[in-house]
């Protein structure tokens, strides 16, 4: 159960102070057996049973300065985290951000910071020869830079442009395969992190996002965003490869129209370019398939294949009821209205008619459902 204490103080008319401290008790019970097969990076079976408990604590403080004739705001802060399950689990995370009103319509903002994330709890339970081999992992470190500008000619209309750059270090990589970072695995190959890891991986993600927001002032509202980005990680061999979430293009359009005071029509369109996927090793997969019914990814070709583009159009209709002392909402939501076959990955097949043994896996088709709240 977490315990948290926070406070906010107005030091002067232009200066605010906020702070917080807290702690939580965390635990995991793991009983794991992984047989060494052609699909694994290790040569001997992994087996361990572990009941691990540890304390996670934090403290943070932040100063916000407003002024500069009402045109600017500067915020500086620092956070301290400690993960008791790690041998070196303490991490400092400073950050600084600022916003400046260039003109009544234009503003400029920027931020720089150092952030940390703990390894997965499952990875911390791994034992080898009776020892917890991943206790020496470090909190993943991310250096982040953001610069943006916004144009707001009216109270209900805002257009923004933002660029970001993130640099990762101490990222977990497979000890027994110098080609593989956890960031390249995703959730396709079993229990991610349930094997010996090293905190030596690096990565980078960078991109730009354009956004348009039309707030609801009369009947119509709309929100749109397009993101162009790239995400790559390296393991012990130092070779940068696309991460599992390296979606280069992403478009989100959301809008709605209110009919009177009780009806509302809403819609959303989401379009994504293909996600990376690692092809299968035909020879090793033939052996593995006889044992476990699974395939073996060819780790000399990590993220060489991509799925087709993803596109989904959703529609929603709401009816509001307002009564004395209570209100209700009824809605009909239809996801993937066009019933488009969106591939979400590939499965393995030994059908010689299928190139590289990659059988496309489709996502959910048209899905209507009804709901209400009172």
XYZ file of C-alpha atoms in Angstrom:
374
model
C 0.000 0.000 0.000
C 1.569 3.340 -1.012
C 2.058 6.205 1.438
C 2.355 9.720 0.030
C 2.693 13.220 1.526
C 2.610 16.325 -0.673
C 2.553 20.074 -0.181
C 2.238 23.306 -2.142
C 3.304 26.767 -0.956
C 3.007 30.275 -2.409
C 6.365 31.813 -1.399
C 5.756 35.116 -3.163
C 3.288 36.432 -5.723
C 5.586 35.111 -8.474
C 7.174 32.039 -6.865
C 5.556 28.701 -5.937
C 7.091 25.681 -4.217
C 5.757 22.135 -4.358
C 7.188 18.978 -2.812
C 6.364 15.390 -2.067
C 7.681 12.219 -0.446
C 6.363 8.700 -0.512
C 7.043 4.985 -0.335
C 5.376 1.742 -1.322
C 5.959 -1.923 -0.601
C 6.145 -4.040 -3.750
C 6.448 -7.769 -4.271
C 6.375 -10.489 -6.900
C 6.058 -14.270 -6.700
C 7.679 -16.068 -9.642
C 7.890 -19.779 -10.402
C 9.561 -19.985 -13.799
C 10.870 -22.756 -15.994
C 12.278 -22.043 -19.442
C 13.612 -24.959 -21.417
C 16.678 -24.321 -23.545
C 15.559 -24.787 -27.150
C 16.602 -23.422 -30.551
C 14.470 -20.340 -29.761
C 16.415 -19.340 -26.626
C 19.668 -17.404 -26.339
C 20.803 -19.623 -23.427
C 22.143 -23.184 -23.695
C 20.929 -24.652 -20.400
C 17.428 -24.662 -18.905
C 16.450 -21.757 -16.674
C 14.442 -22.591 -13.570
C 13.848 -20.613 -10.405
C 11.236 -19.928 -7.752
C 11.405 -16.542 -6.086
C 9.260 -14.536 -3.689
C 10.756 -11.064 -3.734
C 9.682 -8.025 -1.725
C 11.231 -4.584 -1.629
C 10.589 -0.927 -0.818
C 10.312 1.750 -3.485
C 10.606 5.337 -2.234
C 10.751 8.808 -3.743
C 11.081 12.494 -2.954
C 10.626 15.477 -5.248
C 10.575 19.266 -5.143
C 9.776 21.921 -7.728
C 9.965 25.733 -8.015
C 7.815 27.698 -10.464
C 8.667 31.311 -11.255
C 6.129 33.491 -13.046
C 6.840 36.991 -14.212
C 8.837 38.735 -16.892
C 5.945 41.207 -17.248
C 3.490 38.337 -17.415
C 5.097 36.815 -20.496
C 7.124 33.923 -19.092
C 7.150 30.960 -16.715
C 10.173 28.919 -15.616
C 9.917 25.650 -13.682
C 12.833 23.755 -12.159
C 12.633 20.540 -10.178
C 14.398 17.402 -9.076
C 13.198 13.921 -8.120
C 14.979 11.195 -6.148
C 13.874 7.566 -6.557
C 15.174 4.452 -4.832
C 14.416 0.848 -5.770
C 15.400 -1.457 -2.929
C 15.505 -4.525 -5.194
C 18.572 -3.200 -7.033
C 22.123 -3.045 -5.763
C 22.367 0.485 -7.167
C 18.741 1.529 -7.232
C 19.029 5.239 -6.372
C 18.617 7.794 -9.170
C 18.444 11.610 -9.339
C 16.204 13.155 -12.013
C 16.539 16.935 -12.515
C 14.388 18.792 -15.032
C 13.888 22.353 -16.293
C 11.131 23.831 -18.443
C 10.162 27.305 -19.653
C 7.378 28.991 -21.603
C 7.518 32.434 -23.213
C 4.669 34.423 -24.771
C 6.251 35.936 -27.884
C 3.102 37.780 -29.018
C -0.566 37.623 -27.995
C -0.989 34.734 -30.476
C 2.408 32.974 -30.428
C 4.207 31.179 -27.592
C 7.479 29.263 -27.339
C 8.185 26.430 -24.895
C 11.043 24.099 -24.106
C 12.073 21.472 -21.605
C 15.116 19.406 -20.717
C 15.261 16.642 -18.172
C 16.775 13.422 -16.941
C 14.307 10.613 -16.212
C 14.661 7.068 -14.824
C 12.615 3.873 -15.026
C 13.141 0.671 -13.072
C 13.598 -2.710 -14.819
C 10.621 -5.061 -14.862
C 9.828 -6.915 -11.642
C 10.061 -10.282 -13.421
C 13.633 -9.549 -14.506
C 14.605 -8.909 -10.881
C 13.608 -12.435 -9.810
C 15.897 -14.318 -12.234
C 18.252 -16.711 -10.458
C 21.264 -18.605 -11.757
C 23.252 -20.957 -9.513
C 21.181 -19.664 -6.601
C 22.085 -16.015 -7.182
C 19.878 -13.167 -8.397
C 21.768 -12.364 -11.580
C 19.863 -9.194 -12.490
C 20.201 -7.403 -9.153
C 23.052 -5.424 -10.750
C 20.763 -3.805 -13.320
C 20.496 -0.008 -13.121
C 17.446 2.226 -13.529
C 17.033 2.965 -17.238
C 18.191 6.537 -17.923
C 16.538 8.874 -20.450
C 17.831 12.327 -21.381
C 14.958 14.240 -22.952
C 14.858 17.513 -24.899
C 11.629 19.152 -26.118
C 11.131 22.396 -28.063
C 7.777 23.645 -29.290
C 5.736 26.593 -30.442
C 2.010 27.267 -30.475
C -0.276 29.653 -32.346
C -3.628 30.506 -30.756
C -5.478 33.192 -32.724
C -8.752 32.525 -30.848
C -9.711 31.065 -27.488
C -11.171 27.954 -29.160
C -8.404 27.292 -31.736
C -4.808 26.181 -31.112
C -2.134 24.965 -33.532
C 1.121 23.537 -32.134
C 4.449 22.227 -33.414
C 6.780 20.266 -31.145
C 10.059 18.443 -31.649
C 11.613 15.952 -29.225
C 14.840 14.042 -28.791
C 15.326 11.233 -26.247
C 18.603 9.412 -25.500
C 18.468 6.143 -23.543
C 21.263 4.450 -21.602
C 21.553 1.514 -19.162
C 18.882 -0.274 -21.207
C 18.658 -4.033 -20.443
C 20.085 -6.317 -23.142
C 20.363 -10.108 -23.292
C 23.580 -11.295 -21.683
C 23.713 -14.394 -23.885
C 23.004 -12.689 -27.233
C 24.900 -9.457 -28.015
C 22.415 -8.534 -30.767
C 19.255 -8.238 -28.681
C 17.959 -5.326 -26.605
C 14.740 -5.702 -24.636
C 13.449 -2.784 -26.734
C 13.717 -4.995 -29.848
C 11.669 -7.844 -28.386
C 8.290 -6.308 -27.615
C 5.793 -8.868 -26.294
C 6.156 -11.534 -28.984
C 8.683 -13.976 -27.547
C 7.411 -15.083 -24.155
C 8.288 -13.541 -20.822
C 10.328 -10.449 -21.698
C 13.238 -10.095 -19.295
C 12.990 -13.575 -17.798
C 16.663 -14.345 -18.400
C 20.076 -12.871 -17.498
C 20.388 -9.219 -18.569
C 23.061 -6.528 -18.677
C 22.478 -2.748 -18.245
C 24.593 -1.692 -21.229
C 22.080 -0.966 -23.999
C 21.585 2.444 -25.583
C 18.885 3.977 -27.714
C 17.470 7.128 -29.189
C 14.056 8.378 -30.219
C 13.370 11.627 -32.017
C 10.520 13.168 -33.899
C 8.153 16.040 -34.513
C 4.430 16.422 -33.851
C 1.916 18.819 -35.361
C -1.362 19.310 -33.510
C -4.588 21.223 -34.113
C -7.301 21.643 -31.470
C -10.746 23.188 -31.953
C -12.515 23.372 -28.605
C -16.255 22.997 -28.264
C -17.740 26.486 -28.149
C -20.940 25.952 -30.095
C -21.716 22.583 -31.721
C -18.458 21.313 -33.224
C -15.169 20.189 -31.710
C -12.101 18.628 -33.364
C -8.633 17.431 -32.452
C -5.916 16.285 -34.827
C -2.275 15.279 -34.515
C 0.380 13.945 -36.858
C 3.666 12.528 -35.545
C 6.784 11.684 -37.517
C 9.291 9.788 -35.369
C 12.097 7.256 -35.309
C 13.125 4.934 -32.455
C 16.288 2.790 -32.476
C 18.151 0.761 -29.845
C 21.435 -1.104 -29.682
C 22.564 -4.098 -27.630
C 26.086 -5.222 -26.728
C 27.210 -5.145 -30.375
C 26.482 -1.403 -30.644
C 24.332 -1.751 -33.800
C 21.223 0.468 -33.812
C 18.049 -1.379 -34.806
C 14.379 -0.225 -34.879
C 12.598 -0.752 -31.577
C 9.368 -2.720 -31.417
C 7.382 0.553 -31.123
C 9.140 2.291 -34.036
C 6.038 3.527 -35.861
C 7.350 6.212 -38.225
C 4.025 7.882 -39.078
C 0.976 8.315 -36.822
C -2.169 10.305 -37.582
C -5.059 10.811 -35.130
C -8.216 12.750 -36.020
C -11.067 13.109 -33.529
C -14.199 15.182 -33.896
C -17.770 15.547 -32.787
C -21.039 17.386 -33.305
C -23.726 18.127 -30.728
C -27.335 18.002 -31.881
C -29.372 20.030 -29.456
C -28.645 19.452 -25.784
C -29.087 15.675 -25.709
C -27.515 14.041 -28.748
C -23.832 13.916 -29.680
C -22.109 12.291 -32.677
C -18.404 11.505 -32.411
C -15.816 9.964 -34.698
C -12.148 9.020 -34.641
C -9.719 8.064 -37.394
C -6.351 6.528 -36.546
C -3.733 5.714 -39.194
C -0.315 4.191 -38.419
C 2.521 3.060 -40.636
C 3.775 -0.521 -40.237
C 5.445 -1.804 -37.071
C 8.811 -3.621 -37.169
C 8.881 -7.401 -37.047
C 11.755 -9.875 -37.006
C 11.523 -12.636 -39.657
C 11.785 -16.287 -38.668
C 14.829 -18.512 -38.950
C 13.497 -21.295 -41.184
C 15.964 -24.003 -40.110
C 15.782 -23.334 -36.379
C 12.001 -22.817 -36.533
C 11.498 -26.266 -38.067
C 13.271 -27.804 -35.038
C 11.569 -25.554 -32.477
C 8.117 -26.127 -33.922
C 8.381 -29.872 -33.271
C 9.166 -29.170 -29.599
C 7.009 -26.220 -28.567
C 4.866 -25.288 -31.568
C 6.633 -21.920 -31.781
C 8.973 -20.312 -34.275
C 12.473 -18.883 -33.835
C 13.112 -15.249 -34.784
C 16.176 -14.707 -36.960
C 18.157 -12.335 -34.791
C 20.562 -11.551 -37.595
C 17.570 -9.819 -39.229
C 16.013 -7.976 -36.266
C 13.181 -5.632 -37.326
C 13.838 -6.136 -41.060
C 10.134 -6.690 -41.883
C 7.210 -4.361 -41.227
C 3.498 -4.983 -41.050
C 1.190 -3.198 -43.464
C -0.272 0.180 -42.505
C -2.972 0.248 -39.828
C -6.165 2.292 -40.278
C -9.293 2.319 -38.109
C -12.388 4.496 -38.186
C -14.642 4.527 -35.109
C -18.079 6.143 -34.707
C -19.993 6.883 -31.507
C -23.544 8.115 -30.827
C -24.570 9.374 -27.367
C -27.923 10.287 -25.843
C -27.995 12.243 -22.585
C -30.794 12.240 -20.022
C -30.917 14.926 -17.343
C -33.389 14.562 -14.511
C -33.776 16.148 -11.109
C -31.106 14.558 -8.907
C -29.637 12.204 -11.505
C -28.455 11.936 -15.114
C -27.594 9.170 -17.557
C -25.809 8.567 -20.843
C -26.621 5.860 -23.396
C -24.185 5.236 -26.224
C -23.571 3.054 -29.254
C -19.919 2.702 -30.233
C -18.859 1.017 -33.481
C -15.120 0.379 -33.800
C -13.515 -0.254 -37.186
C -16.674 0.767 -39.050
C -15.220 -0.233 -42.423
C -14.314 -3.717 -41.123
C -10.746 -3.268 -42.352
C -8.340 -6.182 -41.915
C -5.536 -4.567 -39.970
C -2.457 -6.817 -39.612
C -0.967 -6.653 -36.135
C 1.953 -9.026 -36.701
C 2.929 -12.350 -38.202
C 2.578 -15.964 -37.169
C 4.715 -18.872 -38.276
C 3.603 -21.337 -40.902
C 5.341 -24.185 -42.724
C 3.179 -23.652 -45.796
C 5.652 -23.405 -48.728
C 3.254 -21.018 -50.489
C 3.771 -18.346 -47.804
C 6.942 -16.223 -48.258
C 9.438 -16.532 -45.347
C 6.825 -18.493 -43.362
C 5.203 -15.177 -42.317
C 1.460 -15.611 -41.952
C -0.253 -12.206 -41.358
C -2.258 -11.960 -38.134
C -5.329 -9.748 -38.367
C -6.682 -7.499 -35.638
C -10.276 -7.035 -34.530
C -12.830 -6.436 -37.284
C -15.978 -4.343 -36.988
C -16.986 -4.286 -33.323
C -20.230 -2.613 -32.210
C -21.093 -2.373 -28.554
C -23.625 -0.616 -26.388
C -23.171 0.945 -22.970
C -24.647 3.303 -20.428
C -23.798 5.202 -17.270
C -26.128 6.547 -14.568
